[in-house]
Amino acid sequence: MSSERQKVLFIGGLPRSGSTLIEKVLNELDGTFAVGETLHLWERGIRDNERCGCGDLFSECSVWNAIGEEAFDGWDNVDYERMIDLRWKIDRTRRLGEIVKAHHSGLITQEQDEYIEHLAKVLHAAAKTNPGTEVILESSKHLTTAALLALEPSLDVRVLHVVRDPRGVAYSWTKKVKRPEAEDDYMPTYRPSRSAGRWLTDNIGFELLGRSVKQETVKYEDFLEDPVSVINQVIRLAGLEGSPPLDFLSDTEADITATMHSVAGNPMRFTKSSTITFKKDEAWRKHFSKLRRAQVAAITAPLLFKYRYPLG
Ligand SMILES: [Zn+2]
């Protein structure tokens, strides 16, 4: 493992907050490499052999094969069942207390150590096998994955905390979306009250994490309004040296040409080179009843004000 600390930009927040679009734009910058959601690597990548963001099956993607060789002399040498067990045991919101304890005491459990060490090996190997990589983009989104990775001394983790209007998020969680990487499988759906509850607890958690980790909060709506400013803000947060050219990006669209070899994540990661037009997704205003909106607003009220979202 390299003695130099590897810069990692962890993209966090509640899924369906627009983070995949931001990740795609960041992956276009010189010096970045998006690995996707390594939280799911053991299950969806190694065990289930789902498709990488490039479209190849995980076992056939040359980029992931090179990462596996570098990190473990091949994925065959990884006890993925053990990693899946650990993921469901320690990388969960309900175990946040123990992770916070580790942040305060500097003492981590053997299981945390084993889990973090594996994730760190993957991230170091991803940087090493993809020349020119300065910052790894990790988009597991989960609060506890960010908090666990931040315990690893060989990683310099900075967190991009993405928030979106909870009514837009809750509406998105009610829609049935197919997972293209898995046959007959759909992204999970949640009732609005449940996603609103998660929106509140997840964002409170990230606010707390921001006290011990370098972190910035970005509103998805602000990104759509002024993508160039937001991306420049993220470049500074990530610690990307120099000023990577932003000629692929305008106020209204991005020309995406870089392939994303992300393991797991939003179906949008499969979009091949194309021009992405930024437009506000406000379908929830039309399709969400007044009652639903009021319900979500009531649950998320404590943070609506903080993030400057209107109550009504
Ligand atoms: Zn790939």
Short mmCIF file of C-alpha atoms and ligand atoms in Angstrom, two decimals:
data_model
loop_
_atom_site.label_atom_id
_atom_site.label_comp_id
_atom_site.label_asym_id
_atom_site.label_seq_id
_atom_site.Cartn_x
_atom_site.Cartn_y
_atom_site.Cartn_z
CA MET A 1 0.00 0.00 0.00
CA SER A 2 1.30 3.45 -0.86
CA SER A 3 2.59 5.49 2.08
CA GLU A 4 0.90 8.58 0.69
CA ARG A 5 -2.66 9.25 1.81
CA GLN A 6 -5.08 8.69 -1.04
CA LYS A 7 -7.58 11.49 -1.54
CA VAL A 8 -11.15 10.22 -1.58
CA LEU A 9 -14.21 12.33 -2.26
CA PHE A 10 -17.09 10.51 -0.63
CA ILE A 11 -20.45 11.43 -2.17
CA GLY A 12 -22.99 11.15 0.61
CA GLY A 13 -26.66 11.78 1.20
CA LEU A 14 -29.97 10.04 0.80
CA PRO A 15 -30.18 8.11 -2.51
CA ARG A 16 -32.38 9.82 -5.16
CA SER A 17 -30.97 13.21 -4.28
CA GLY A 18 -29.36 13.80 -7.68
CA SER A 19 -25.91 12.63 -6.62
CA THR A 20 -25.37 10.33 -9.63
CA LEU A 21 -25.63 13.30 -12.00
CA ILE A 22 -23.08 15.23 -9.94
CA GLU A 23 -20.85 12.12 -9.80
CA LYS A 24 -20.97 11.79 -13.61
CA VAL A 25 -19.91 15.40 -14.04
CA LEU A 26 -17.08 14.98 -11.49
CA ASN A 27 -15.91 11.77 -13.22
CA GLU A 28 -15.38 13.87 -16.34
CA LEU A 29 -12.71 15.98 -14.60
CA ASP A 30 -9.00 15.24 -15.16
CA GLY A 31 -7.59 13.50 -12.10
CA THR A 32 -10.77 11.79 -10.87
CA PHE A 33 -11.88 8.18 -11.03
CA ALA A 34 -15.36 7.02 -9.95
CA VAL A 35 -15.51 3.56 -8.36
CA GLY A 36 -19.23 3.72 -7.58
CA GLU A 37 -20.68 2.23 -4.42
CA THR A 38 -17.97 -0.05 -3.02
CA LEU A 39 -20.35 -0.82 -0.16
CA HIS A 40 -22.10 -3.18 -2.61
CA LEU A 41 -18.96 -4.47 -4.34
CA TRP A 42 -18.86 -7.80 -2.45
CA GLU A 43 -22.50 -8.62 -3.06
CA ARG A 44 -23.41 -7.19 -6.44
CA GLY A 45 -19.95 -7.22 -8.03
CA ILE A 46 -18.06 -10.31 -6.87
CA ARG A 47 -20.94 -12.59 -5.82
CA ASP A 48 -23.75 -11.66 -8.23
CA ASN A 49 -21.53 -10.56 -11.15
CA GLU A 50 -23.81 -7.64 -12.02
CA ARG A 51 -22.85 -5.14 -14.70
CA CYS A 52 -20.23 -2.46 -14.21
CA GLY A 53 -21.13 1.10 -15.26
CA CYS A 54 -19.22 0.44 -18.52
CA GLY A 55 -21.80 -2.21 -19.45
CA ASP A 56 -19.55 -5.28 -19.03
CA LEU A 57 -20.24 -7.94 -16.45
CA PHE A 58 -18.15 -7.32 -13.34
CA SER A 59 -16.00 -10.42 -14.02
CA GLU A 60 -15.35 -9.22 -17.58
CA CYS A 61 -14.54 -5.58 -16.88
CA SER A 62 -10.79 -5.15 -17.42
CA VAL A 63 -10.68 -2.16 -15.09
CA TRP A 64 -12.16 -4.11 -12.15
CA ASN A 65 -10.00 -7.14 -12.92
CA ALA A 66 -6.92 -4.93 -12.69
CA ILE A 67 -8.16 -3.47 -9.38
CA GLY A 68 -8.75 -6.97 -7.99
CA GLU A 69 -5.28 -8.12 -9.09
CA GLU A 70 -3.60 -5.11 -7.52
CA ALA A 71 -5.55 -5.26 -4.26
CA PHE A 72 -5.84 -9.01 -3.59
CA ASP A 73 -3.96 -10.84 -6.39
CA GLY A 74 -7.40 -11.45 -7.89
CA TRP A 75 -10.98 -11.36 -6.59
CA ASP A 76 -10.84 -15.13 -6.03
CA ASN A 77 -8.72 -14.43 -2.98
CA VAL A 78 -11.44 -12.36 -1.33
CA ASP A 79 -13.79 -14.03 1.13
CA TYR A 80 -16.77 -12.08 -0.17
CA GLU A 81 -19.27 -13.87 2.07
CA ARG A 82 -17.30 -12.62 5.05
CA MET A 83 -17.31 -9.08 3.63
CA ILE A 84 -21.06 -9.23 2.99
CA ASP A 85 -21.56 -10.37 6.61
CA LEU A 86 -19.41 -7.52 7.89
CA ARG A 87 -21.19 -4.99 5.69
CA TRP A 88 -24.60 -5.99 7.11
CA LYS A 89 -23.20 -6.16 10.60
CA ILE A 90 -21.17 -2.97 11.03
CA ASP A 91 -21.86 -0.66 8.07
CA ARG A 92 -25.39 0.24 9.12
CA THR A 93 -27.03 3.37 10.47
CA ARG A 94 -28.01 1.56 13.67
CA ARG A 95 -24.30 0.92 14.37
CA LEU A 96 -23.37 4.59 14.01
CA GLY A 97 -22.89 4.94 17.78
CA GLU A 98 -20.01 2.48 17.75
CA ILE A 99 -18.35 4.22 14.81
CA VAL A 100 -18.66 7.60 16.55
CA LYS A 101 -17.08 6.01 19.62
CA ALA A 102 -14.16 4.86 17.46
CA HIS A 103 -13.76 8.41 16.12
CA HIS A 104 -13.52 9.76 19.67
CA SER A 105 -11.32 7.08 21.21
CA GLY A 106 -9.20 6.26 18.17
CA LEU A 107 -9.81 2.60 19.02
CA ILE A 108 -11.51 0.51 16.38
CA THR A 109 -12.90 -2.99 16.72
CA GLN A 110 -11.30 -5.90 14.93
CA GLU A 111 -14.31 -6.22 12.64
CA GLN A 112 -14.27 -2.52 11.77
CA ASP A 113 -10.56 -2.81 11.06
CA GLU A 114 -10.99 -5.82 8.78
CA TYR A 115 -13.85 -4.18 6.86
CA ILE A 116 -12.12 -0.81 6.47
CA GLU A 117 -8.84 -2.44 5.43
CA HIS A 118 -10.58 -4.25 2.55
CA LEU A 119 -12.35 -1.10 1.36
CA ALA A 120 -9.11 0.88 1.59
CA LYS A 121 -7.22 -1.73 -0.45
CA VAL A 122 -9.83 -1.41 -3.22
CA LEU A 123 -9.62 2.38 -3.25
CA HIS A 124 -5.80 2.42 -3.29
CA ALA A 125 -5.75 -0.19 -6.05
CA ALA A 126 -8.28 1.80 -8.10
CA ALA A 127 -6.03 4.86 -7.94
CA LYS A 128 -2.88 2.89 -8.72
CA THR A 129 -4.28 0.98 -11.71
CA ASN A 130 -5.83 4.07 -13.30
CA PRO A 131 -2.88 6.38 -14.02
CA GLY A 132 -3.47 10.05 -13.46
CA THR A 133 -5.97 9.46 -10.67
CA GLU A 134 -5.60 12.02 -7.95
CA VAL A 135 -8.98 11.77 -6.28
CA ILE A 136 -11.14 8.66 -6.01
CA LEU A 137 -14.88 9.35 -6.20
CA GLU A 138 -16.71 6.98 -3.86
CA SER A 139 -20.49 7.15 -3.99
CA SER A 140 -21.78 4.62 -1.45
CA LYS A 141 -23.80 7.54 -0.03
CA HIS A 142 -24.30 5.80 3.31
CA LEU A 143 -23.40 7.82 6.38
CA THR A 144 -21.75 4.88 8.12
CA THR A 145 -19.56 3.99 5.11
CA ALA A 146 -18.27 7.59 5.10
CA ALA A 147 -17.68 7.50 8.86
CA LEU A 148 -15.87 4.13 8.64
CA LEU A 149 -13.64 5.17 5.72
CA ALA A 150 -12.72 8.36 7.58
CA LEU A 151 -11.15 6.15 10.28
CA GLU A 152 -8.55 4.80 7.81
CA PRO A 153 -5.23 6.65 8.20
CA SER A 154 -4.07 5.90 4.65
CA LEU A 155 -7.09 7.72 3.18
CA ASP A 156 -7.74 11.46 3.09
CA VAL A 157 -11.55 11.41 3.04
CA ARG A 158 -13.59 14.51 2.25
CA VAL A 159 -17.36 14.33 2.13
CA LEU A 160 -19.65 15.94 -0.42
CA HIS A 161 -23.03 15.91 1.29
CA VAL A 162 -25.79 16.26 -1.31
CA VAL A 163 -29.29 17.32 -0.24
CA ARG A 164 -32.43 17.70 -2.29
CA ASP A 165 -35.92 18.96 -1.44
CA PRO A 166 -37.38 16.06 0.61
CA ARG A 167 -40.63 16.19 -1.37
CA GLY A 168 -38.71 15.53 -4.59
CA VAL A 169 -36.77 12.74 -2.89
CA ALA A 170 -39.90 11.17 -1.38
CA TYR A 171 -41.72 11.30 -4.72
CA SER A 172 -38.76 9.63 -6.44
CA TRP A 173 -38.78 6.83 -3.85
CA THR A 174 -42.40 6.01 -4.74
CA LYS A 175 -41.56 5.39 -8.41
CA LYS A 176 -40.82 1.92 -9.70
CA VAL A 177 -37.44 1.99 -11.47
CA LYS A 178 -35.88 -1.05 -13.11
CA ARG A 179 -32.30 -1.97 -12.25
CA PRO A 180 -30.71 -2.54 -15.70
CA GLU A 181 -27.82 -4.51 -14.22
CA ALA A 182 -30.08 -7.22 -12.80
CA GLU A 183 -32.84 -9.09 -14.61
CA ASP A 184 -36.36 -8.55 -13.27
CA ASP A 185 -35.11 -6.48 -10.38
CA TYR A 186 -36.31 -3.04 -9.35
CA MET A 187 -34.90 -0.31 -7.16
CA PRO A 188 -36.60 -0.37 -3.75
CA THR A 189 -39.61 1.87 -3.18
CA TYR A 190 -40.56 3.58 0.07
CA ARG A 191 -43.70 5.20 1.41
CA PRO A 192 -43.27 9.01 1.63
CA SER A 193 -43.42 8.98 5.44
CA ARG A 194 -40.56 6.46 5.53
CA SER A 195 -38.32 8.29 3.06
CA ALA A 196 -39.06 11.58 4.85
CA GLY A 197 -37.94 9.99 8.12
CA ARG A 198 -34.77 8.71 6.50
CA TRP A 199 -34.16 12.13 4.91
CA LEU A 200 -34.24 13.71 8.36
CA THR A 201 -32.09 11.15 10.19
CA ASP A 202 -29.53 10.77 7.38
CA ASN A 203 -29.03 14.51 7.05
CA ILE A 204 -28.76 15.01 10.82
CA GLY A 205 -26.14 12.25 10.76
CA PHE A 206 -24.13 13.98 8.02
CA GLU A 207 -24.33 17.29 9.90
CA LEU A 208 -22.77 15.50 12.90
CA LEU A 209 -20.14 13.75 10.76
CA GLY A 210 -19.15 17.16 9.36
CA ARG A 211 -17.79 18.04 12.81
CA SER A 212 -14.99 15.49 12.54
CA VAL A 213 -14.52 15.15 8.76
CA LYS A 214 -13.86 17.78 6.09
CA GLN A 215 -17.29 18.12 4.50
CA GLU A 216 -19.43 20.49 2.45
CA THR A 217 -23.15 20.42 1.85
CA VAL A 218 -24.44 21.07 -1.66
CA LYS A 219 -28.08 21.41 -2.64
CA TYR A 220 -29.01 19.56 -5.83
CA GLU A 221 -31.24 22.49 -6.80
CA ASP A 222 -28.22 24.85 -6.55
CA PHE A 223 -26.21 22.50 -8.76
CA LEU A 224 -28.93 22.62 -11.45
CA GLU A 225 -29.09 26.40 -11.13
CA ASP A 226 -25.33 27.05 -11.36
CA PRO A 227 -23.40 23.82 -12.09
CA VAL A 228 -20.08 25.54 -12.85
CA SER A 229 -19.92 27.29 -9.44
CA VAL A 230 -20.90 24.13 -7.58
CA ILE A 231 -18.35 21.98 -9.43
CA ASN A 232 -15.64 24.56 -8.70
CA GLN A 233 -16.63 24.42 -5.02
CA VAL A 234 -16.36 20.61 -5.09
CA ILE A 235 -12.96 20.76 -6.85
CA ARG A 236 -11.66 22.84 -3.94
CA LEU A 237 -13.21 20.48 -1.39
CA ALA A 238 -11.74 17.40 -3.11
CA GLY A 239 -8.28 18.96 -3.20
CA LEU A 240 -7.80 18.48 -6.95
CA GLU A 241 -4.53 20.16 -7.86
CA GLY A 242 -4.45 22.83 -10.57
CA SER A 243 -7.64 23.80 -12.34
CA PRO A 244 -9.00 20.91 -14.38
CA PRO A 245 -10.63 22.30 -17.54
CA LEU A 246 -14.40 22.66 -17.37
CA ASP A 247 -14.90 23.15 -21.11
CA PHE A 248 -17.34 20.19 -21.17
CA LEU A 249 -19.65 22.00 -18.78
CA SER A 250 -22.00 24.95 -19.28
CA ASP A 251 -24.85 26.44 -17.24
CA THR A 252 -27.33 24.21 -19.00
CA GLU A 253 -25.56 21.02 -20.03
CA ALA A 254 -22.55 18.70 -19.79
CA ASP A 255 -20.86 16.76 -22.59
CA ILE A 256 -20.11 13.40 -21.02
CA THR A 257 -17.43 11.31 -22.74
CA ALA A 258 -15.71 9.44 -19.87
CA THR A 259 -16.90 5.90 -19.16
CA MET A 260 -17.94 5.25 -15.59
CA HIS A 261 -16.61 1.94 -14.22
CA SER A 262 -18.80 2.21 -11.18
CA VAL A 263 -19.87 -0.90 -9.36
CA ALA A 264 -23.52 -0.62 -8.25
CA GLY A 265 -25.51 2.61 -8.13
CA ASN A 266 -28.27 4.51 -9.86
CA PRO A 267 -29.19 3.23 -13.37
CA MET A 268 -28.10 6.62 -14.71
CA ARG A 269 -24.46 5.52 -14.38
CA PHE A 270 -24.94 3.39 -17.54
CA THR A 271 -25.60 6.42 -19.75
CA LYS A 272 -22.86 6.37 -22.38
CA SER A 273 -21.21 9.43 -23.90
CA SER A 274 -23.90 11.99 -24.39
CA THR A 275 -24.96 15.53 -23.71
CA ILE A 276 -26.84 15.77 -20.46
CA THR A 277 -29.17 18.73 -20.17
CA PHE A 278 -29.72 20.05 -16.65
CA LYS A 279 -33.35 20.58 -15.90
CA LYS A 280 -35.31 20.82 -12.71
CA ASP A 281 -37.15 17.59 -11.96
CA GLU A 282 -40.25 18.90 -10.28
CA ALA A 283 -42.73 16.19 -11.21
CA TRP A 284 -43.53 15.88 -7.51
CA ARG A 285 -45.20 19.30 -7.59
CA LYS A 286 -47.72 17.90 -10.06
CA HIS A 287 -48.10 14.32 -8.87
CA PHE A 288 -47.79 14.61 -5.12
CA SER A 289 -51.02 15.51 -3.35
CA LYS A 290 -51.15 18.46 -0.94
CA LEU A 291 -51.60 16.03 1.90
CA ARG A 292 -48.48 14.04 0.95
CA ARG A 293 -46.40 17.19 0.63
CA ALA A 294 -47.63 18.45 4.00
CA GLN A 295 -46.84 15.08 5.58
CA VAL A 296 -43.26 15.10 4.23
CA ALA A 297 -42.80 18.76 5.23
CA ALA A 298 -44.01 18.06 8.78
CA ILE A 299 -41.54 15.20 9.25
CA THR A 300 -38.57 17.03 7.73
CA ALA A 301 -39.38 20.51 9.11
CA PRO A 302 -36.39 20.72 11.52
CA LEU A 303 -33.96 20.71 8.60
CA LEU A 304 -36.11 22.35 5.89
CA PHE A 305 -35.30 25.73 7.42
CA LYS A 306 -31.62 24.97 7.73
CA TYR A 307 -31.35 24.08 4.04
CA ARG A 308 -33.62 26.98 3.03
CA TYR A 309 -36.44 24.91 1.56
CA PRO A 310 -39.94 26.39 1.78
CA LEU A 311 -42.28 24.75 4.29
CA GLY A 312 -45.35 24.98 2.06
ZN ZN B 1 -16.19 -1.46 -16.20
#
